[in-house]
Amino acid sequence: MSQLFSEETHRNLLSRIPDCTGREISEWLRTVDEGPALFRFDEKVSWLRGEHNLAYGHAKAIVHEHDLRRAARKF
Protein backbone atom coordinates (compact mmCIF):
# COMPACT_ATOMS: atom_id res chain seq x y z
CA MET A 1 0.00 0.00 0.00
CA SER A 2 1.40 3.32 -0.95
CA GLN A 3 -0.67 5.33 1.50
CA LEU A 4 -2.05 4.06 4.79
CA PHE A 5 -5.44 5.12 6.07
CA SER A 6 -6.23 5.11 9.76
CA GLU A 7 -8.86 2.63 10.91
CA GLU A 8 -11.28 5.54 11.40
CA THR A 9 -10.70 6.85 7.88
CA HIS A 10 -11.12 3.33 6.48
CA ARG A 11 -14.47 2.91 8.29
CA ASN A 12 -15.64 6.35 7.15
CA LEU A 13 -14.80 5.55 3.54
CA LEU A 14 -16.61 2.22 3.76
CA SER A 15 -19.71 3.84 5.22
CA ARG A 16 -19.91 6.32 2.31
CA ILE A 17 -19.39 3.80 -0.51
CA PRO A 18 -23.03 2.64 -0.78
CA ASP A 19 -24.30 6.22 -1.13
CA CYS A 20 -21.58 7.18 -3.61
CA THR A 21 -21.75 4.05 -5.76
CA GLY A 22 -25.27 2.72 -5.33
CA ARG A 23 -23.87 -0.69 -4.33
CA GLU A 24 -23.39 -2.25 -0.90
CA ILE A 25 -19.95 -3.22 0.40
CA SER A 26 -20.88 -6.91 0.17
CA GLU A 27 -21.52 -6.47 -3.57
CA TRP A 28 -18.14 -4.79 -4.05
CA LEU A 29 -16.38 -7.55 -2.11
CA ARG A 30 -18.08 -10.13 -4.34
CA THR A 31 -16.96 -8.13 -7.38
CA VAL A 32 -13.35 -8.35 -6.21
CA ASP A 33 -13.75 -12.10 -5.56
CA GLU A 34 -15.20 -12.67 -9.02
CA GLY A 35 -12.82 -10.30 -10.80
CA PRO A 36 -9.53 -11.15 -12.46
CA ALA A 37 -6.95 -13.10 -10.47
CA LEU A 38 -4.76 -10.16 -9.52
CA PHE A 39 -2.26 -10.62 -6.71
CA ARG A 40 -0.96 -7.17 -5.90
CA PHE A 41 -3.00 -4.67 -3.90
CA ASP A 42 -2.38 -1.81 -6.32
CA GLU A 43 -3.38 -3.97 -9.30
CA LYS A 44 -6.75 -4.67 -7.68
CA VAL A 45 -7.24 -0.98 -6.90
CA SER A 46 -6.36 0.00 -10.47
CA TRP A 47 -8.71 -2.64 -11.86
CA LEU A 48 -11.63 -1.42 -9.72
CA ARG A 49 -10.94 2.18 -10.70
CA GLY A 50 -10.70 1.42 -14.40
CA GLU A 51 -13.43 -1.19 -14.71
CA HIS A 52 -15.96 0.36 -12.34
CA ASN A 53 -15.00 4.04 -12.40
CA LEU A 54 -14.42 4.23 -8.64
CA ALA A 55 -12.57 6.98 -6.84
CA TYR A 56 -9.10 6.00 -5.63
CA GLY A 57 -10.03 6.13 -1.93
CA HIS A 58 -13.14 4.02 -2.41
CA ALA A 59 -11.31 1.41 -4.50
CA LYS A 60 -8.52 1.25 -1.96
CA ALA A 61 -10.95 0.88 0.95
CA ILE A 62 -12.79 -1.95 -0.83
CA VAL A 63 -9.60 -3.87 -1.58
CA HIS A 64 -8.29 -3.31 1.94
CA GLU A 65 -11.57 -4.57 3.44
CA HIS A 66 -11.51 -7.55 1.08
CA ASP A 67 -7.97 -8.41 2.24
CA LEU A 68 -8.92 -7.99 5.92
CA ARG A 69 -11.92 -10.31 5.58
CA ARG A 70 -9.97 -12.87 3.58
CA ALA A 71 -7.24 -12.91 6.24
CA ALA A 72 -9.85 -13.32 8.99
CA ARG A 73 -11.31 -16.37 7.21
CA LYS A 74 -7.91 -18.10 7.30
CA PHE A 75 -7.82 -18.21 11.10
PDB file of N, CA and C in Angstrom:
ATOM      1  N   MET A   1       0.835  -1.166   0.000  1.00  0.00           N
ATOM      2  CA  MET A   1       0.000   0.000   0.000  1.00  0.00           C
ATOM      3  C   MET A   1       0.883   1.233   0.000  1.00  0.00           C
ATOM      4  N   SER A   2       0.577   2.135  -0.870  1.00  0.00           N
ATOM      5  CA  SER A   2       1.404   3.323  -0.953  1.00  0.00           C
ATOM      6  C   SER A   2       1.023   4.366   0.088  1.00  0.00           C
ATOM      7  N   GLN A   3      -0.212   4.358   0.525  1.00  0.00           N
ATOM      8  CA  GLN A   3      -0.673   5.331   1.505  1.00  0.00           C
ATOM      9  C   GLN A   3      -1.553   4.596   2.501  1.00  0.00           C
ATOM     10  N   LEU A   4      -1.273   4.748   3.774  1.00  0.00           N
ATOM     11  CA  LEU A   4      -2.050   4.060   4.785  1.00  0.00           C
ATOM     12  C   LEU A   4      -3.142   4.964   5.324  1.00  0.00           C
ATOM     13  N   PHE A   5      -4.334   4.413   5.454  1.00  0.00           N
ATOM     14  CA  PHE A   5      -5.438   5.123   6.074  1.00  0.00           C
ATOM     15  C   PHE A   5      -5.539   4.650   7.513  1.00  0.00           C
ATOM     16  N   SER A   6      -5.960   5.539   8.396  1.00  0.00           N
ATOM     17  CA  SER A   6      -6.235   5.113   9.761  1.00  0.00           C
ATOM     18  C   SER A   6      -7.479   4.233   9.744  1.00  0.00           C
ATOM     19  N   GLU A   7      -7.678   3.492  10.809  1.00  0.00           N
ATOM     20  CA  GLU A   7      -8.865   2.632  10.910  1.00  0.00           C
ATOM     21  C   GLU A   7     -10.134   3.482  10.820  1.00  0.00           C
ATOM     22  N   GLU A   8     -10.115   4.649  11.442  1.00  0.00           N
ATOM     23  CA  GLU A   8     -11.282   5.537  11.398  1.00  0.00           C
ATOM     24  C   GLU A   8     -11.563   6.014   9.967  1.00  0.00           C
ATOM     25  N   THR A   9     -10.529   6.410   9.263  1.00  0.00           N
ATOM     26  CA  THR A   9     -10.699   6.849   7.876  1.00  0.00           C
ATOM     27  C   THR A   9     -11.211   5.704   7.013  1.00  0.00           C
ATOM     28  N   HIS A  10     -10.675   4.509   7.229  1.00  0.00           N
ATOM     29  CA  HIS A  10     -11.121   3.331   6.482  1.00  0.00           C
ATOM     30  C   HIS A  10     -12.619   3.103   6.713  1.00  0.00           C
ATOM     31  N   ARG A  11     -13.049   3.120   7.957  1.00  0.00           N
ATOM     32  CA  ARG A  11     -14.468   2.907   8.288  1.00  0.00           C
ATOM     33  C   ARG A  11     -15.343   4.009   7.694  1.00  0.00           C
ATOM     34  N   ASN A  12     -14.874   5.249   7.733  1.00  0.00           N
ATOM     35  CA  ASN A  12     -15.641   6.354   7.151  1.00  0.00           C
ATOM     36  C   ASN A  12     -15.800   6.183   5.646  1.00  0.00           C
ATOM     37  N   LEU A  13     -14.722   5.796   4.979  1.00  0.00           N
ATOM     38  CA  LEU A  13     -14.796   5.550   3.537  1.00  0.00           C
ATOM     39  C   LEU A  13     -15.786   4.433   3.229  1.00  0.00           C
ATOM     40  N   LEU A  14     -15.702   3.336   3.980  1.00  0.00           N
ATOM     41  CA  LEU A  14     -16.614   2.218   3.756  1.00  0.00           C
ATOM     42  C   LEU A  14     -18.068   2.631   3.948  1.00  0.00           C
ATOM     43  N   SER A  15     -18.318   3.444   4.952  1.00  0.00           N
ATOM     44  CA  SER A  15     -19.707   3.844   5.220  1.00  0.00           C
ATOM     45  C   SER A  15     -20.281   4.719   4.108  1.00  0.00           C
ATOM     46  N   ARG A  16     -19.431   5.435   3.382  1.00  0.00           N
ATOM     47  CA  ARG A  16     -19.908   6.318   2.306  1.00  0.00           C
ATOM     48  C   ARG A  16     -20.028   5.619   0.957  1.00  0.00           C
ATOM     49  N   ILE A  17     -19.409   4.476   0.799  1.00  0.00           N
ATOM     50  CA  ILE A  17     -19.392   3.802  -0.507  1.00  0.00           C
ATOM     51  C   ILE A  17     -20.792   3.482  -1.032  1.00  0.00           C
ATOM     52  N   PRO A  18     -21.704   2.931  -0.228  1.00  0.00           N
ATOM     53  CA  PRO A  18     -23.034   2.639  -0.781  1.00  0.00           C
ATOM     54  C   PRO A  18     -23.744   3.879  -1.334  1.00  0.00           C
ATOM     55  N   ASP A  19     -23.653   4.992  -0.643  1.00  0.00           N
ATOM     56  CA  ASP A  19     -24.301   6.222  -1.126  1.00  0.00           C
ATOM     57  C   ASP A  19     -23.628   6.747  -2.397  1.00  0.00           C
ATOM     58  N   CYS A  20     -22.323   6.634  -2.460  1.00  0.00           N
ATOM     59  CA  CYS A  20     -21.579   7.177  -3.606  1.00  0.00           C
ATOM     60  C   CYS A  20     -21.666   6.284  -4.841  1.00  0.00           C
ATOM     61  N   THR A  21     -21.803   4.974  -4.634  1.00  0.00           N
ATOM     62  CA  THR A  21     -21.751   4.047  -5.761  1.00  0.00           C
ATOM     63  C   THR A  21     -23.086   3.382  -6.082  1.00  0.00           C
ATOM     64  N   GLY A  22     -24.005   3.399  -5.128  1.00  0.00           N
ATOM     65  CA  GLY A  22     -25.273   2.716  -5.334  1.00  0.00           C
ATOM     66  C   GLY A  22     -25.195   1.218  -5.099  1.00  0.00           C
ATOM     67  N   ARG A  23     -24.069   0.739  -4.603  1.00  0.00           N
ATOM     68  CA  ARG A  23     -23.867  -0.692  -4.327  1.00  0.00           C
ATOM     69  C   ARG A  23     -23.359  -0.871  -2.908  1.00  0.00           C
ATOM     70  N   GLU A  24     -23.812  -1.934  -2.262  1.00  0.00           N
ATOM     71  CA  GLU A  24     -23.390  -2.249  -0.903  1.00  0.00           C
ATOM     72  C   GLU A  24     -21.967  -2.801  -0.896  1.00  0.00           C
ATOM     73  N   ILE A  25     -21.321  -2.716   0.247  1.00  0.00           N
ATOM     74  CA  ILE A  25     -19.953  -3.223   0.396  1.00  0.00           C
ATOM     75  C   ILE A  25     -19.891  -4.708   0.033  1.00  0.00           C
ATOM     76  N   SER A  26     -20.890  -5.471   0.465  1.00  0.00           N
ATOM     77  CA  SER A  26     -20.884  -6.909   0.166  1.00  0.00           C
ATOM     78  C   SER A  26     -20.858  -7.169  -1.342  1.00  0.00           C
ATOM     79  N   GLU A  27     -21.536  -6.327  -2.117  1.00  0.00           N
ATOM     80  CA  GLU A  27     -21.522  -6.468  -3.574  1.00  0.00           C
ATOM     81  C   GLU A  27     -20.135  -6.169  -4.131  1.00  0.00           C
ATOM     82  N   TRP A  28     -19.485  -5.136  -3.589  1.00  0.00           N
ATOM     83  CA  TRP A  28     -18.137  -4.788  -4.052  1.00  0.00           C
ATOM     84  C   TRP A  28     -17.144  -5.883  -3.698  1.00  0.00           C
ATOM     85  N   LEU A  29     -17.290  -6.467  -2.508  1.00  0.00           N
ATOM     86  CA  LEU A  29     -16.384  -7.547  -2.110  1.00  0.00           C
ATOM     87  C   LEU A  29     -16.566  -8.757  -3.025  1.00  0.00           C
ATOM     88  N   ARG A  30     -17.810  -9.046  -3.395  1.00  0.00           N
ATOM     89  CA  ARG A  30     -18.084 -10.134  -4.338  1.00  0.00           C
ATOM     90  C   ARG A  30     -17.482  -9.807  -5.700  1.00  0.00           C
ATOM     91  N   THR A  31     -17.550  -8.543  -6.109  1.00  0.00           N
ATOM     92  CA  THR A  31     -16.957  -8.126  -7.380  1.00  0.00           C
ATOM     93  C   THR A  31     -15.458  -8.392  -7.391  1.00  0.00           C
ATOM     94  N   VAL A  32     -14.786  -8.088  -6.300  1.00  0.00           N
ATOM     95  CA  VAL A  32     -13.345  -8.354  -6.209  1.00  0.00           C
ATOM     96  C   VAL A  32     -13.090  -9.856  -6.260  1.00  0.00           C
ATOM     97  N   ASP A  33     -13.903 -10.636  -5.539  1.00  0.00           N
ATOM     98  CA  ASP A  33     -13.753 -12.100  -5.562  1.00  0.00           C
ATOM     99  C   ASP A  33     -13.914 -12.659  -6.969  1.00  0.00           C
ATOM    100  N   GLU A  34     -14.880 -12.138  -7.702  1.00  0.00           N
ATOM    101  CA  GLU A  34     -15.203 -12.670  -9.021  1.00  0.00           C
ATOM    102  C   GLU A  34     -14.395 -12.020 -10.148  1.00  0.00           C
ATOM    103  N   GLY A  35     -13.617 -11.012  -9.803  1.00  0.00           N
ATOM    104  CA  GLY A  35     -12.822 -10.304 -10.798  1.00  0.00           C
ATOM    105  C   GLY A  35     -11.596 -11.099 -11.216  1.00  0.00           C
ATOM    106  N   PRO A  36     -10.738 -10.467 -11.986  1.00  0.00           N
ATOM    107  CA  PRO A  36      -9.535 -11.154 -12.455  1.00  0.00           C
ATOM    108  C   PRO A  36      -8.622 -11.546 -11.290  1.00  0.00           C
ATOM    109  N   ALA A  37      -7.854 -12.581 -11.491  1.00  0.00           N
ATOM    110  CA  ALA A  37      -6.945 -13.098 -10.467  1.00  0.00           C
ATOM    111  C   ALA A  37      -5.707 -12.217 -10.371  1.00  0.00           C
ATOM    112  N   LEU A  38      -5.875 -11.082  -9.733  1.00  0.00           N
ATOM    113  CA  LEU A  38      -4.760 -10.155  -9.523  1.00  0.00           C
ATOM    114  C   LEU A  38      -4.202 -10.395  -8.128  1.00  0.00           C
ATOM    115  N   PHE A  39      -2.884 -10.322  -7.993  1.00  0.00           N
ATOM    116  CA  PHE A  39      -2.259 -10.625  -6.713  1.00  0.00           C
ATOM    117  C   PHE A  39      -1.878  -9.383  -5.922  1.00  0.00           C
ATOM    118  N   ARG A  40      -1.449  -8.360  -6.596  1.00  0.00           N
ATOM    119  CA  ARG A  40      -0.960  -7.166  -5.900  1.00  0.00           C
ATOM    120  C   ARG A  40      -2.102  -6.226  -5.560  1.00  0.00           C
ATOM    121  N   PHE A  41      -1.994  -5.598  -4.398  1.00  0.00           N
ATOM    122  CA  PHE A  41      -3.005  -4.672  -3.899  1.00  0.00           C
ATOM    123  C   PHE A  41      -3.276  -3.564  -4.911  1.00  0.00           C
ATOM    124  N   ASP A  42      -2.207  -2.947  -5.404  1.00  0.00           N
ATOM    125  CA  ASP A  42      -2.377  -1.811  -6.319  1.00  0.00           C
ATOM    126  C   ASP A  42      -2.971  -2.224  -7.658  1.00  0.00           C
ATOM    127  N   GLU A  43      -2.756  -3.469  -8.068  1.00  0.00           N
ATOM    128  CA  GLU A  43      -3.384  -3.967  -9.298  1.00  0.00           C
ATOM    129  C   GLU A  43      -4.897  -4.076  -9.125  1.00  0.00           C
ATOM    130  N   LYS A  44      -5.316  -4.562  -7.963  1.00  0.00           N
ATOM    131  CA  LYS A  44      -6.747  -4.673  -7.680  1.00  0.00           C
ATOM    132  C   LYS A  44      -7.394  -3.290  -7.625  1.00  0.00           C
ATOM    133  N   VAL A  45      -6.716  -2.347  -6.985  1.00  0.00           N
ATOM    134  CA  VAL A  45      -7.235  -0.977  -6.898  1.00  0.00           C
ATOM    135  C   VAL A  45      -7.352  -0.381  -8.297  1.00  0.00           C
ATOM    136  N   SER A  46      -6.334  -0.531  -9.101  1.00  0.00           N
ATOM    137  CA  SER A  46      -6.357  -0.003 -10.471  1.00  0.00           C
ATOM    138  C   SER A  46      -7.463  -0.647 -11.296  1.00  0.00           C
ATOM    139  N   TRP A  47      -7.655  -1.947 -11.137  1.00  0.00           N
ATOM    140  CA  TRP A  47      -8.715  -2.640 -11.864  1.00  0.00           C
ATOM    141  C   TRP A  47     -10.088  -2.096 -11.469  1.00  0.00           C
ATOM    142  N   LEU A  48     -10.338  -1.954 -10.167  1.00  0.00           N
ATOM    143  CA  LEU A  48     -11.626  -1.415  -9.721  1.00  0.00           C
ATOM    144  C   LEU A  48     -11.847  -0.005 -10.252  1.00  0.00           C
ATOM    145  N   ARG A  49     -10.819   0.795 -10.214  1.00  0.00           N
ATOM    146  CA  ARG A  49     -10.939   2.178 -10.702  1.00  0.00           C
ATOM    147  C   ARG A  49     -11.246   2.203 -12.192  1.00  0.00           C
ATOM    148  N   GLY A  50     -10.524   1.413 -12.956  1.00  0.00           N
ATOM    149  CA  GLY A  50     -10.699   1.423 -14.401  1.00  0.00           C
ATOM    150  C   GLY A  50     -11.979   0.748 -14.865  1.00  0.00           C
ATOM    151  N   GLU A  51     -12.268  -0.401 -14.287  1.00  0.00           N
ATOM    152  CA  GLU A  51     -13.425  -1.195 -14.714  1.00  0.00           C
ATOM    153  C   GLU A  51     -14.748  -0.643 -14.191  1.00  0.00           C
ATOM    154  N   HIS A  52     -14.717  -0.065 -12.990  1.00  0.00           N
ATOM    155  CA  HIS A  52     -15.958   0.356 -12.337  1.00  0.00           C
ATOM    156  C   HIS A  52     -16.002   1.849 -12.037  1.00  0.00           C
ATOM    157  N   ASN A  53     -15.016   2.571 -12.526  1.00  0.00           N
ATOM    158  CA  ASN A  53     -15.002   4.039 -12.399  1.00  0.00           C
ATOM    159  C   ASN A  53     -15.127   4.513 -10.943  1.00  0.00           C
ATOM    160  N   LEU A  54     -14.404   3.849 -10.052  1.00  0.00           N
ATOM    161  CA  LEU A  54     -14.420   4.228  -8.643  1.00  0.00           C
ATOM    162  C   LEU A  54     -13.336   5.253  -8.343  1.00  0.00           C
ATOM    163  N   ALA A  55     -13.590   6.062  -7.346  1.00  0.00           N
ATOM    164  CA  ALA A  55     -12.572   6.980  -6.843  1.00  0.00           C
ATOM    165  C   ALA A  55     -11.458   6.158  -6.192  1.00  0.00           C
ATOM    166  N   TYR A  56     -10.259   6.708  -6.188  1.00  0.00           N
ATOM    167  CA  TYR A  56      -9.101   6.003  -5.631  1.00  0.00           C
ATOM    168  C   TYR A  56      -9.346   5.559  -4.188  1.00  0.00           C
ATOM    169  N   GLY A  57      -9.816   6.455  -3.347  1.00  0.00           N
ATOM    170  CA  GLY A  57     -10.035   6.130  -1.934  1.00  0.00           C
ATOM    171  C   GLY A  57     -11.047   5.025  -1.741  1.00  0.00           C
ATOM    172  N   HIS A  58     -12.116   5.057  -2.514  1.00  0.00           N
ATOM    173  CA  HIS A  58     -13.137   4.017  -2.407  1.00  0.00           C
ATOM    174  C   HIS A  58     -12.590   2.667  -2.874  1.00  0.00           C
ATOM    175  N   ALA A  59     -11.894   2.659  -3.990  1.00  0.00           N
ATOM    176  CA  ALA A  59     -11.314   1.409  -4.495  1.00  0.00           C
ATOM    177  C   ALA A  59     -10.319   0.834  -3.489  1.00  0.00           C
ATOM    178  N   LYS A  60      -9.515   1.689  -2.937  1.00  0.00           N
ATOM    179  CA  LYS A  60      -8.517   1.252  -1.963  1.00  0.00           C
ATOM    180  C   LYS A  60      -9.182   0.697  -0.703  1.00  0.00           C
ATOM    181  N   ALA A  61     -10.232   1.349  -0.237  1.00  0.00           N
ATOM    182  CA  ALA A  61     -10.948   0.883   0.950  1.00  0.00           C
ATOM    183  C   ALA A  61     -11.600  -0.475   0.699  1.00  0.00           C
ATOM    184  N   ILE A  62     -12.159  -0.670  -0.486  1.00  0.00           N
ATOM    185  CA  ILE A  62     -12.793  -1.945  -0.827  1.00  0.00           C
ATOM    186  C   ILE A  62     -11.759  -3.065  -0.851  1.00  0.00           C
ATOM    187  N   VAL A  63     -10.637  -2.834  -1.496  1.00  0.00           N
ATOM    188  CA  VAL A  63      -9.599  -3.866  -1.581  1.00  0.00           C
ATOM    189  C   VAL A  63      -9.015  -4.154  -0.200  1.00  0.00           C
ATOM    190  N   HIS A  64      -8.811  -3.120   0.591  1.00  0.00           N
ATOM    191  CA  HIS A  64      -8.292  -3.314   1.945  1.00  0.00           C
ATOM    192  C   HIS A  64      -9.277  -4.142   2.776  1.00  0.00           C
ATOM    193  N   GLU A  65     -10.554  -3.812   2.697  1.00  0.00           N
ATOM    194  CA  GLU A  65     -11.570  -4.569   3.438  1.00  0.00           C
ATOM    195  C   GLU A  65     -11.633  -6.011   2.941  1.00  0.00           C
ATOM    196  N   HIS A  66     -11.522  -6.200   1.658  1.00  0.00           N
ATOM    197  CA  HIS A  66     -11.507  -7.553   1.084  1.00  0.00           C
ATOM    198  C   HIS A  66     -10.332  -8.350   1.658  1.00  0.00           C
ATOM    199  N   ASP A  67      -9.163  -7.729   1.704  1.00  0.00           N
ATOM    200  CA  ASP A  67      -7.974  -8.408   2.244  1.00  0.00           C
ATOM    201  C   ASP A  67      -8.125  -8.713   3.724  1.00  0.00           C
ATOM    202  N   LEU A  68      -8.704  -7.766   4.492  1.00  0.00           N
ATOM    203  CA  LEU A  68      -8.923  -7.992   5.925  1.00  0.00           C
ATOM    204  C   LEU A  68      -9.858  -9.174   6.153  1.00  0.00           C
ATOM    205  N   ARG A  69     -10.943  -9.224   5.406  1.00  0.00           N
ATOM    206  CA  ARG A  69     -11.921 -10.312   5.581  1.00  0.00           C
ATOM    207  C   ARG A  69     -11.360 -11.647   5.122  1.00  0.00           C
ATOM    208  N   ARG A  70     -10.580 -11.630   4.050  1.00  0.00           N
ATOM    209  CA  ARG A  70      -9.965 -12.870   3.577  1.00  0.00           C
ATOM    210  C   ARG A  70      -8.978 -13.400   4.614  1.00  0.00           C
ATOM    211  N   ALA A  71      -8.200 -12.502   5.222  1.00  0.00           N
ATOM    212  CA  ALA A  71      -7.244 -12.914   6.242  1.00  0.00           C
ATOM    213  C   ALA A  71      -7.968 -13.458   7.467  1.00  0.00           C
ATOM    214  N   ALA A  72      -9.091 -12.859   7.832  1.00  0.00           N
ATOM    215  CA  ALA A  72      -9.854 -13.317   8.993  1.00  0.00           C
ATOM    216  C   ALA A  72     -10.421 -14.723   8.764  1.00  0.00           C
ATOM    217  N   ARG A  73     -10.761 -15.050   7.527  1.00  0.00           N
ATOM    218  CA  ARG A  73     -11.313 -16.374   7.207  1.00  0.00           C
ATOM    219  C   ARG A  73     -10.255 -17.460   7.348  1.00  0.00           C
ATOM    220  N   LYS A  74      -8.989 -17.098   7.238  1.00  0.00           N
ATOM    221  CA  LYS A  74      -7.910 -18.096   7.297  1.00  0.00           C
ATOM    222  C   LYS A  74      -7.623 -18.564   8.721  1.00  0.00           C
ATOM    223  N   PHE A  75      -8.107 -17.836   9.720  1.00  0.00           N
ATOM    224  CA  PHE A  75      -7.821 -18.214  11.102  1.00  0.00           C
ATOM    225  C   PHE A  75      -8.780 -19.214  11.612  1.00  0.00           C
TER     226      PHE A  75
END
